[in-house]
Each structure stands twice: as C-alpha cells, then as structure tokens.
C-alpha cells in the first residue's frame, strides 16, 4: 500500500529535470503542491480507491479499502468488469497481525507477512521535498483554482521521459503519448484525489485515459471489518503464493 501511494505521490514529480521556465506556471500552485505532499506524514488512517479510467478498455478494475497505520491493518478489494459483466470483490486482500490473507476465485489462504514495509502510510517529509524551480522548468502550465492544482508537462520533457522508459505503448492502446497532466484536488486533511491523465494517438485517433487515487475519511477509521473466520483460513502451501 505504501509503495502504491509513493508511486502516485512521486508521479507528480517524475518529470523533474532541467529546462526553461514558463510564465503559465503559478508559484502558488507549486507551494500548495509541496504542502499537500508533506501531509502524508501525518496520515493515521483512511479509506482509498484506485483505478484506471480507460473508456476503450474492455476490462476495468478498481481497488479500494482502508488503512490503519498504528496497527498496520489494511483491507483491499478488487472489483472487475469485463464484457459488461461486473464482478464485485473479485479478489480480497487483508493484512492483520503480521499475516496476509487472500481470497480469490473461491480460494482462501494466508501466510506470514513482513509488515515493516508498512511502517507509516505517510512519506517522510524530507523524502517529499523537491526543487520547485526545477519542477517549474518542466511544466508548461500550473494553476490552482477552487482547491484544485492542475499541471501540464512540457512536450519535450514528456517525450524524453517516454523515450527513457523504453517500454511499449501498445499495452495502453496508443502509438504515442502526446500530453500528460496531473490534477490534485486538495482537501482539509489530505488531498481528496490525484489523477494523472495521458492523451495519445492510435492510428491518428486521439485517446485519453487516466490513473487515479482517491482518499476519504482521513484519520477517522477506527477499525477494519474483516470476513468471519479469517483466522481459520488455511496456510498457503507455497510461501510465494501471496507475493
């Protein structure tokens, strides 16, 4: 879970490198971005939802659940939709008392889990520090309006980043990524949502898809509801089954 959140948080900064500044970048938006990212170190519990919004995709999935930092308890469920048929809680994953539990395709198993990776859902404030000047140089637009930060990556920076990845874009159903933007909806306790939107082309047709994470009930979750008989689930025969 922490690794997932770190990916989303760092996604807003992954294009940082040298470049020329833009007059369309509002310093107030970057100041607010810095403040919002630092709030992760103060998170004690929350509900979350993550997913991909790809209108042309035949298969859709959404991950959601809750997290309590002090006890390192996590719930995670996956809803799937394929060919118009939705399968709620296609997979469920729970972390409790240094154990990991998985329920999928009618099978329930558990195994010991190293929970040290979940030491604090928040990110160290020092880790989240970034060079606002460098970030500004790589944005062609950054604004804040109605508590929403909107950033657009410069075209040349985006092209260089995509080139460095060296991965095929075919899995995303596009030939080329032409634009990348990041929208952060700020809340009182923590950002309400973070969305990365990519625009690309496929045989001359423009396609847009986004990756999002949403947060709710920050520092209000007191307990997680687990399935009945969770402790009676059998141990996985293969220790790598749940990895």
PDB file of N, CA, C and O in Angstrom, residues 86-144:
ATOM      1  N   UNK A  86     -19.951  -7.190 -14.280  1.00  0.00           N
ATOM      2  CA  UNK A  86     -19.164  -6.723 -13.143  1.00  0.00           C
ATOM      3  C   UNK A  86     -19.055  -7.795 -12.079  1.00  0.00           C
ATOM      4  O   UNK A  86     -20.033  -8.460 -11.740  1.00  0.00           O
ATOM      5  N   UNK A  87     -17.836  -7.983 -11.581  1.00  0.00           N
ATOM      6  CA  UNK A  87     -17.568  -8.953 -10.526  1.00  0.00           C
ATOM      7  C   UNK A  87     -17.047  -8.197  -9.306  1.00  0.00           C
ATOM      8  O   UNK A  87     -15.888  -7.783  -9.270  1.00  0.00           O
ATOM      9  N   UNK A  88     -17.909  -7.971  -8.326  1.00  0.00           N
ATOM     10  CA  UNK A  88     -17.509  -7.248  -7.128  1.00  0.00           C
ATOM     11  C   UNK A  88     -16.661  -8.136  -6.226  1.00  0.00           C
ATOM     12  O   UNK A  88     -16.907  -9.331  -6.089  1.00  0.00           O
ATOM     13  N   UNK A  89     -15.640  -7.539  -5.648  1.00  0.00           N
ATOM     14  CA  UNK A  89     -14.703  -8.247  -4.776  1.00  0.00           C
ATOM     15  C   UNK A  89     -14.190  -9.522  -5.440  1.00  0.00           C
ATOM     16  O   UNK A  89     -14.195 -10.603  -4.873  1.00  0.00           O
ATOM     17  N   UNK A  90     -13.743  -9.342  -6.693  1.00  0.00           N
ATOM     18  CA  UNK A  90     -13.125 -10.435  -7.439  1.00  0.00           C
ATOM     19  C   UNK A  90     -11.947 -11.004  -6.649  1.00  0.00           C
ATOM     20  O   UNK A  90     -11.677 -12.200  -6.677  1.00  0.00           O
ATOM     21  N   UNK A  91     -11.265 -10.127  -5.945  1.00  0.00           N
ATOM     22  CA  UNK A  91     -10.170 -10.532  -5.063  1.00  0.00           C
ATOM     23  C   UNK A  91     -10.212  -9.664  -3.815  1.00  0.00           C
ATOM     24  O   UNK A  91     -10.520  -8.478  -3.891  1.00  0.00           O
ATOM     25  N   UNK A  92      -9.893 -10.251  -2.661  1.00  0.00           N
ATOM     26  CA  UNK A  92      -9.805  -9.514  -1.405  1.00  0.00           C
ATOM     27  C   UNK A  92      -8.473  -9.835  -0.742  1.00  0.00           C
ATOM     28  O   UNK A  92      -8.052 -10.995  -0.707  1.00  0.00           O
ATOM     29  N   UNK A  93      -7.826  -8.810  -0.214  1.00  0.00           N
ATOM     30  CA  UNK A  93      -6.550  -8.976   0.475  1.00  0.00           C
ATOM     31  C   UNK A  93      -6.622  -8.224   1.797  1.00  0.00           C
ATOM     32  O   UNK A  93      -7.095  -7.084   1.849  1.00  0.00           O
ATOM     33  N   UNK A  94      -6.161  -8.882   2.851  1.00  0.00           N
ATOM     34  CA  UNK A  94      -6.173  -8.269   4.182  1.00  0.00           C
ATOM     35  C   UNK A  94      -4.815  -8.455   4.843  1.00  0.00           C
ATOM     36  O   UNK A  94      -4.155  -9.490   4.676  1.00  0.00           O
ATOM     37  N   UNK A  95      -4.388  -7.460   5.609  1.00  0.00           N
ATOM     38  CA  UNK A  95      -3.182  -7.544   6.424  1.00  0.00           C
ATOM     39  C   UNK A  95      -3.589  -7.319   7.876  1.00  0.00           C
ATOM     40  O   UNK A  95      -4.235  -6.325   8.206  1.00  0.00           O
ATOM     41  N   UNK A  96      -3.177  -8.255   8.739  1.00  0.00           N
ATOM     42  CA  UNK A  96      -3.534  -8.160  10.146  1.00  0.00           C
ATOM     43  C   UNK A  96      -2.579  -9.022  10.963  1.00  0.00           C
ATOM     44  O   UNK A  96      -2.323 -10.175  10.625  1.00  0.00           O
ATOM     45  N   UNK A  97      -2.033  -8.448  12.043  1.00  0.00           N
ATOM     46  CA  UNK A  97      -1.168  -9.193  12.962  1.00  0.00           C
ATOM     47  C   UNK A  97      -0.060  -9.935  12.218  1.00  0.00           C
ATOM     48  O   UNK A  97       0.180 -11.130  12.433  1.00  0.00           O
ATOM     49  N   UNK A  98       0.630  -9.229  11.341  1.00  0.00           N
ATOM     50  CA  UNK A  98       1.761  -9.792  10.583  1.00  0.00           C
ATOM     51  C   UNK A  98       1.365 -10.990   9.722  1.00  0.00           C
ATOM     52  O   UNK A  98       2.191 -11.869   9.446  1.00  0.00           O
ATOM     53  N   UNK A  99       0.129 -11.030   9.316  1.00  0.00           N
ATOM     54  CA  UNK A  99      -0.353 -12.067   8.406  1.00  0.00           C
ATOM     55  C   UNK A  99      -1.026 -11.401   7.206  1.00  0.00           C
ATOM     56  O   UNK A  99      -1.605 -10.319   7.310  1.00  0.00           O
ATOM     57  N   UNK A 100      -0.931 -12.071   6.064  1.00  0.00           N
ATOM     58  CA  UNK A 100      -1.560 -11.608   4.843  1.00  0.00           C
ATOM     59  C   UNK A 100      -2.579 -12.645   4.409  1.00  0.00           C
ATOM     60  O   UNK A 100      -2.276 -13.837   4.341  1.00  0.00           O
ATOM     61  N   UNK A 101      -3.799 -12.195   4.136  1.00  0.00           N
ATOM     62  CA  UNK A 101      -4.891 -13.100   3.775  1.00  0.00           C
ATOM     63  C   UNK A 101      -5.382 -12.741   2.376  1.00  0.00           C
ATOM     64  O   UNK A 101      -5.586 -11.567   2.062  1.00  0.00           O
ATOM     65  N   UNK A 102      -5.602 -13.764   1.547  1.00  0.00           N
ATOM     66  CA  UNK A 102      -6.076 -13.539   0.187  1.00  0.00           C
ATOM     67  C   UNK A 102      -7.252 -14.449  -0.109  1.00  0.00           C
ATOM     68  O   UNK A 102      -7.203 -15.657   0.157  1.00  0.00           O
ATOM     69  N   UNK A 103      -8.288 -13.855  -0.661  1.00  0.00           N
ATOM     70  CA  UNK A 103      -9.451 -14.615  -1.117  1.00  0.00           C
ATOM     71  C   UNK A 103      -9.648 -14.302  -2.597  1.00  0.00           C
ATOM     72  O   UNK A 103      -9.848 -13.145  -2.971  1.00  0.00           O
ATOM     73  N   UNK A 104      -9.567 -15.333  -3.443  1.00  0.00           N
ATOM     74  CA  UNK A 104      -9.706 -15.119  -4.885  1.00  0.00           C
ATOM     75  C   UNK A 104     -10.176 -16.404  -5.554  1.00  0.00           C
ATOM     76  O   UNK A 104      -9.686 -17.499  -5.235  1.00  0.00           O
ATOM     77  N   UNK A 105     -11.111 -16.261  -6.462  1.00  0.00           N
ATOM     78  CA  UNK A 105     -11.616 -17.391  -7.240  1.00  0.00           C
ATOM     79  C   UNK A 105     -12.065 -18.539  -6.351  1.00  0.00           C
ATOM     80  O   UNK A 105     -11.825 -19.716  -6.627  1.00  0.00           O
ATOM     81  N   UNK A 106     -12.684 -18.204  -5.220  1.00  0.00           N
ATOM     82  CA  UNK A 106     -13.199 -19.231  -4.326  1.00  0.00           C
ATOM     83  C   UNK A 106     -12.167 -19.859  -3.418  1.00  0.00           C
ATOM     84  O   UNK A 106     -12.483 -20.769  -2.648  1.00  0.00           O
ATOM     85  N   UNK A 107     -10.927 -19.388  -3.485  1.00  0.00           N
ATOM     86  CA  UNK A 107      -9.850 -19.934  -2.657  1.00  0.00           C
ATOM     87  C   UNK A 107      -9.434 -18.918  -1.604  1.00  0.00           C
ATOM     88  O   UNK A 107      -9.244 -17.741  -1.908  1.00  0.00           O
ATOM     89  N   UNK A 108      -9.289 -19.383  -0.370  1.00  0.00           N
ATOM     90  CA  UNK A 108      -8.870 -18.526   0.729  1.00  0.00           C
ATOM     91  C   UNK A 108      -7.596 -19.086   1.344  1.00  0.00           C
ATOM     92  O   UNK A 108      -7.553 -20.273   1.705  1.00  0.00           O
ATOM     93  N   UNK A 109      -6.562 -18.281   1.449  1.00  0.00           N
ATOM     94  CA  UNK A 109      -5.293 -18.716   2.018  1.00  0.00           C
ATOM     95  C   UNK A 109      -4.647 -17.562   2.772  1.00  0.00           C
ATOM     96  O   UNK A 109      -4.992 -16.391   2.575  1.00  0.00           O
ATOM     97  N   UNK A 110      -3.672 -17.926   3.609  1.00  0.00           N
ATOM     98  CA  UNK A 110      -2.956 -16.919   4.388  1.00  0.00           C
ATOM     99  C   UNK A 110      -1.491 -17.312   4.492  1.00  0.00           C
ATOM    100  O   UNK A 110      -1.126 -18.480   4.282  1.00  0.00           O
ATOM    101  N   UNK A 111      -0.663 -16.351   4.849  1.00  0.00           N
ATOM    102  CA  UNK A 111       0.746 -16.613   5.129  1.00  0.00           C
ATOM    103  C   UNK A 111       1.317 -15.443   5.909  1.00  0.00           C
ATOM    104  O   UNK A 111       0.739 -14.354   5.953  1.00  0.00           O
ATOM    105  N   UNK A 112       2.458 -15.666   6.536  1.00  0.00           N
ATOM    106  CA  UNK A 112       3.109 -14.607   7.294  1.00  0.00           C
ATOM    107  C   UNK A 112       3.550 -13.500   6.344  1.00  0.00           C
ATOM    108  O   UNK A 112       3.915 -13.749   5.197  1.00  0.00           O
ATOM    109  N   UNK A 113       3.511 -12.271   6.847  1.00  0.00           N
ATOM    110  CA  UNK A 113       3.879 -11.128   6.014  1.00  0.00           C
ATOM    111  C   UNK A 113       4.828 -10.216   6.767  1.00  0.00           C
ATOM    112  O   UNK A 113       4.681  -9.997   7.967  1.00  0.00           O
ATOM    113  N   UNK A 114       5.812  -9.704   6.059  1.00  0.00           N
ATOM    114  CA  UNK A 114       6.741  -8.733   6.633  1.00  0.00           C
ATOM    115  C   UNK A 114       6.089  -7.363   6.560  1.00  0.00           C
ATOM    116  O   UNK A 114       6.009  -6.750   5.493  1.00  0.00           O
ATOM    117  N   UNK A 115       5.596  -6.879   7.691  1.00  0.00           N
ATOM    118  CA  UNK A 115       4.854  -5.632   7.712  1.00  0.00           C
ATOM    119  C   UNK A 115       5.755  -4.405   7.874  1.00  0.00           C
ATOM    120  O   UNK A 115       5.265  -3.286   7.992  1.00  0.00           O
ATOM    121  N   UNK A 116       7.067  -4.605   7.887  1.00  0.00           N
ATOM    122  CA  UNK A 116       7.962  -3.460   8.045  1.00  0.00           C
ATOM    123  C   UNK A 116       7.827  -2.490   6.874  1.00  0.00           C
ATOM    124  O   UNK A 116       8.108  -1.292   7.008  1.00  0.00           O
ATOM    125  N   UNK A 117       7.378  -3.007   5.724  1.00  0.00           N
ATOM    126  CA  UNK A 117       7.203  -2.145   4.558  1.00  0.00           C
ATOM    127  C   UNK A 117       6.061  -1.159   4.757  1.00  0.00           C
ATOM    128  O   UNK A 117       5.926  -0.190   4.011  1.00  0.00           O
ATOM    129  N   UNK A 118       5.239  -1.408   5.779  1.00  0.00           N
ATOM    130  CA  UNK A 118       4.096  -0.544   6.034  1.00  0.00           C
ATOM    131  C   UNK A 118       4.309   0.332   7.266  1.00  0.00           C
ATOM    132  O   UNK A 118       3.358   0.738   7.926  1.00  0.00           O
ATOM    133  N   UNK A 119       5.555   0.590   7.599  1.00  0.00           N
ATOM    134  CA  UNK A 119       5.856   1.458   8.735  1.00  0.00           C
ATOM    135  C   UNK A 119       5.457   2.885   8.395  1.00  0.00           C
ATOM    136  O   UNK A 119       6.240   3.664   7.846  1.00  0.00           O
ATOM    137  N   UNK A 120       4.231   3.227   8.731  1.00  0.00           N
ATOM    138  CA  UNK A 120       3.722   4.555   8.431  1.00  0.00           C
ATOM    139  C   UNK A 120       3.261   4.661   7.009  1.00  0.00           C
ATOM    140  O   UNK A 120       4.028   4.457   6.076  1.00  0.00           O
ATOM    141  N   UNK A 121       1.976   4.931   6.810  1.00  0.00           N
ATOM    142  CA  UNK A 121       1.487   5.094   5.441  1.00  0.00           C
ATOM    143  C   UNK A 121       2.030   6.370   4.832  1.00  0.00           C
ATOM    144  O   UNK A 121       2.173   6.506   3.627  1.00  0.00           O
ATOM    145  N   UNK A 122       2.366   7.310   5.688  1.00  0.00           N
ATOM    146  CA  UNK A 122       2.856   8.578   5.195  1.00  0.00           C
ATOM    147  C   UNK A 122       4.282   8.484   4.709  1.00  0.00           C
ATOM    148  O   UNK A 122       5.018   7.560   5.019  1.00  0.00           O
ATOM    149  N   UNK A 123       4.676   9.455   3.943  1.00  0.00           N
ATOM    150  CA  UNK A 123       6.033   9.531   3.443  1.00  0.00           C
ATOM    151  C   UNK A 123       6.817  10.503   4.313  1.00  0.00           C
ATOM    152  O   UNK A 123       6.279  11.499   4.782  1.00  0.00           O
ATOM    153  N   UNK A 124       8.075  10.182   4.530  1.00  0.00           N
ATOM    154  CA  UNK A 124       8.928  11.063   5.307  1.00  0.00           C
ATOM    155  C   UNK A 124       8.910  12.457   4.680  1.00  0.00           C
ATOM    156  O   UNK A 124       9.131  12.612   3.481  1.00  0.00           O
ATOM    157  N   UNK A 125       8.659  13.508   5.479  1.00  0.00           N
ATOM    158  CA  UNK A 125       8.626  14.865   4.922  1.00  0.00           C
ATOM    159  C   UNK A 125       9.882  15.213   4.138  1.00  0.00           C
ATOM    160  O   UNK A 125       9.818  15.920   3.132  1.00  0.00           O
ATOM    161  N   UNK A 126      11.045  14.724   4.608  1.00  0.00           N
ATOM    162  CA  UNK A 126      12.283  15.016   3.895  1.00  0.00           C
ATOM    163  C   UNK A 126      12.286  14.380   2.512  1.00  0.00           C
ATOM    164  O   UNK A 126      12.831  14.943   1.549  1.00  0.00           O
ATOM    165  N   UNK A 127      11.672  13.182   2.406  1.00  0.00           N
ATOM    166  CA  UNK A 127      11.612  12.492   1.122  1.00  0.00           C
ATOM    167  C   UNK A 127      10.790  13.279   0.116  1.00  0.00           C
ATOM    168  O   UNK A 127      11.053  13.261  -1.086  1.00  0.00           O
ATOM    169  N   UNK A 128       9.766  13.977   0.615  1.00  0.00           N
ATOM    170  CA  UNK A 128       8.845  14.667  -0.273  1.00  0.00           C
ATOM    171  C   UNK A 128       9.317  16.057  -0.683  1.00  0.00           C
ATOM    172  O   UNK A 128       8.650  16.747  -1.439  1.00  0.00           O
ATOM    173  N   UNK A 129      10.479  16.479  -0.188  1.00  0.00           N
ATOM    174  CA  UNK A 129      10.994  17.771  -0.603  1.00  0.00           C
ATOM    175  C   UNK A 129      11.427  17.701  -2.067  1.00  0.00           C
ATOM    176  O   UNK A 129      11.957  16.695  -2.528  1.00  0.00           O
ATOM    177  N   UNK A 130      11.179  18.764  -2.806  1.00  0.00           N
ATOM    178  CA  UNK A 130      11.592  18.787  -4.201  1.00  0.00           C
ATOM    179  C   UNK A 130      11.996  20.197  -4.590  1.00  0.00           C
ATOM    180  O   UNK A 130      11.650  21.174  -3.917  1.00  0.00           O
ATOM    181  N   UNK A 131      12.744  20.279  -5.653  1.00  0.00           N
ATOM    182  CA  UNK A 131      13.235  21.560  -6.142  1.00  0.00           C
ATOM    183  C   UNK A 131      12.133  22.198  -6.979  1.00  0.00           C
ATOM    184  O   UNK A 131      11.895  21.814  -8.125  1.00  0.00           O
ATOM    185  N   UNK A 132      11.448  23.168  -6.394  1.00  0.00           N
ATOM    186  CA  UNK A 132      10.327  23.786  -7.098  1.00  0.00           C
ATOM    187  C   UNK A 132      10.781  24.506  -8.373  1.00  0.00           C
ATOM    188  O   UNK A 132      10.038  24.557  -9.359  1.00  0.00           O
ATOM    189  N   UNK A 133      12.002  25.020  -8.359  1.00  0.00           N
ATOM    190  CA  UNK A 133      12.498  25.705  -9.549  1.00  0.00           C
ATOM    191  C   UNK A 133      12.652  24.730 -10.704  1.00  0.00           C
ATOM    192  O   UNK A 133      12.265  25.021 -11.844  1.00  0.00           O
ATOM    193  N   UNK A 134      13.216  23.556 -10.411  1.00  0.00           N
ATOM    194  CA  UNK A 134      13.393  22.547 -11.459  1.00  0.00           C
ATOM    195  C   UNK A 134      12.050  22.041 -11.956  1.00  0.00           C
ATOM    196  O   UNK A 134      11.847  21.837 -13.156  1.00  0.00           O
ATOM    197  N   UNK A 135      11.120  21.812 -11.012  1.00  0.00           N
ATOM    198  CA  UNK A 135       9.799  21.356 -11.420  1.00  0.00           C
ATOM    199  C   UNK A 135       9.128  22.399 -12.311  1.00  0.00           C
ATOM    200  O   UNK A 135       8.515  22.074 -13.332  1.00  0.00           O
ATOM    201  N   UNK A 136       9.245  23.652 -11.933  1.00  0.00           N
ATOM    202  CA  UNK A 136       8.652  24.739 -12.707  1.00  0.00           C
ATOM    203  C   UNK A 136       9.195  24.765 -14.131  1.00  0.00           C
ATOM    204  O   UNK A 136       8.472  25.022 -15.091  1.00  0.00           O
ATOM    205  N   UNK A 137      10.475  24.459 -14.266  1.00  0.00           N
ATOM    206  CA  UNK A 137      11.109  24.466 -15.582  1.00  0.00           C
ATOM    207  C   UNK A 137      10.563  23.383 -16.506  1.00  0.00           C
ATOM    208  O   UNK A 137      10.759  23.442 -17.716  1.00  0.00           O
ATOM    209  N   UNK A 138       9.905  22.392 -15.937  1.00  0.00           N
ATOM    210  CA  UNK A 138       9.426  21.274 -16.736  1.00  0.00           C
ATOM    211  C   UNK A 138       7.916  21.282 -16.942  1.00  0.00           C
ATOM    212  O   UNK A 138       7.354  20.352 -17.497  1.00  0.00           O
ATOM    213  N   UNK A 139       7.285  22.336 -16.489  1.00  0.00           N
ATOM    214  CA  UNK A 139       5.846  22.468 -16.660  1.00  0.00           C
ATOM    215  C   UNK A 139       5.531  23.586 -17.641  1.00  0.00           C
ATOM    216  O   UNK A 139       6.142  24.646 -17.600  1.00  0.00           O
ATOM    217  N   UNK A 140       4.594  23.340 -18.513  1.00  0.00           N
ATOM    218  CA  UNK A 140       4.140  24.429 -19.375  1.00  0.00           C
ATOM    219  C   UNK A 140       2.902  25.103 -18.797  1.00  0.00           C
ATOM    220  O   UNK A 140       2.475  26.156 -19.283  1.00  0.00           O
ATOM    221  N   UNK A 141       2.355  24.486 -17.744  1.00  0.00           N
ATOM    222  CA  UNK A 141       1.206  25.100 -17.084  1.00  0.00           C
ATOM    223  C   UNK A 141       1.077  24.554 -15.673  1.00  0.00           C
ATOM    224  O   UNK A 141       1.276  23.364 -15.431  1.00  0.00           O
ATOM    225  N   UNK A 142       0.776  25.421 -14.730  1.00  0.00           N
ATOM    226  CA  UNK A 142       0.479  25.028 -13.351  1.00  0.00           C
ATOM    227  C   UNK A 142      -0.425  26.097 -12.757  1.00  0.00           C
ATOM    228  O   UNK A 142      -0.055  27.261 -12.664  1.00  0.00           O
ATOM    229  N   UNK A 143      -1.615  25.690 -12.378  1.00  0.00           N
ATOM    230  CA  UNK A 143      -2.581  26.628 -11.834  1.00  0.00           C
ATOM    231  C   UNK A 143      -3.267  26.016 -10.618  1.00  0.00           C
ATOM    232  O   UNK A 143      -3.240  24.800 -10.414  1.00  0.00           O
ATOM    233  N   UNK A 144      -3.868  26.848  -9.812  1.00  0.00           N
ATOM    234  CA  UNK A 144      -4.695  26.379  -8.704  1.00  0.00           C
ATOM    235  C   UNK A 144      -5.986  27.186  -8.702  1.00  0.00           C
ATOM    236  O   UNK A 144      -5.970  28.417  -8.745  1.00  0.00           O
TER     237      UNK A 144
END
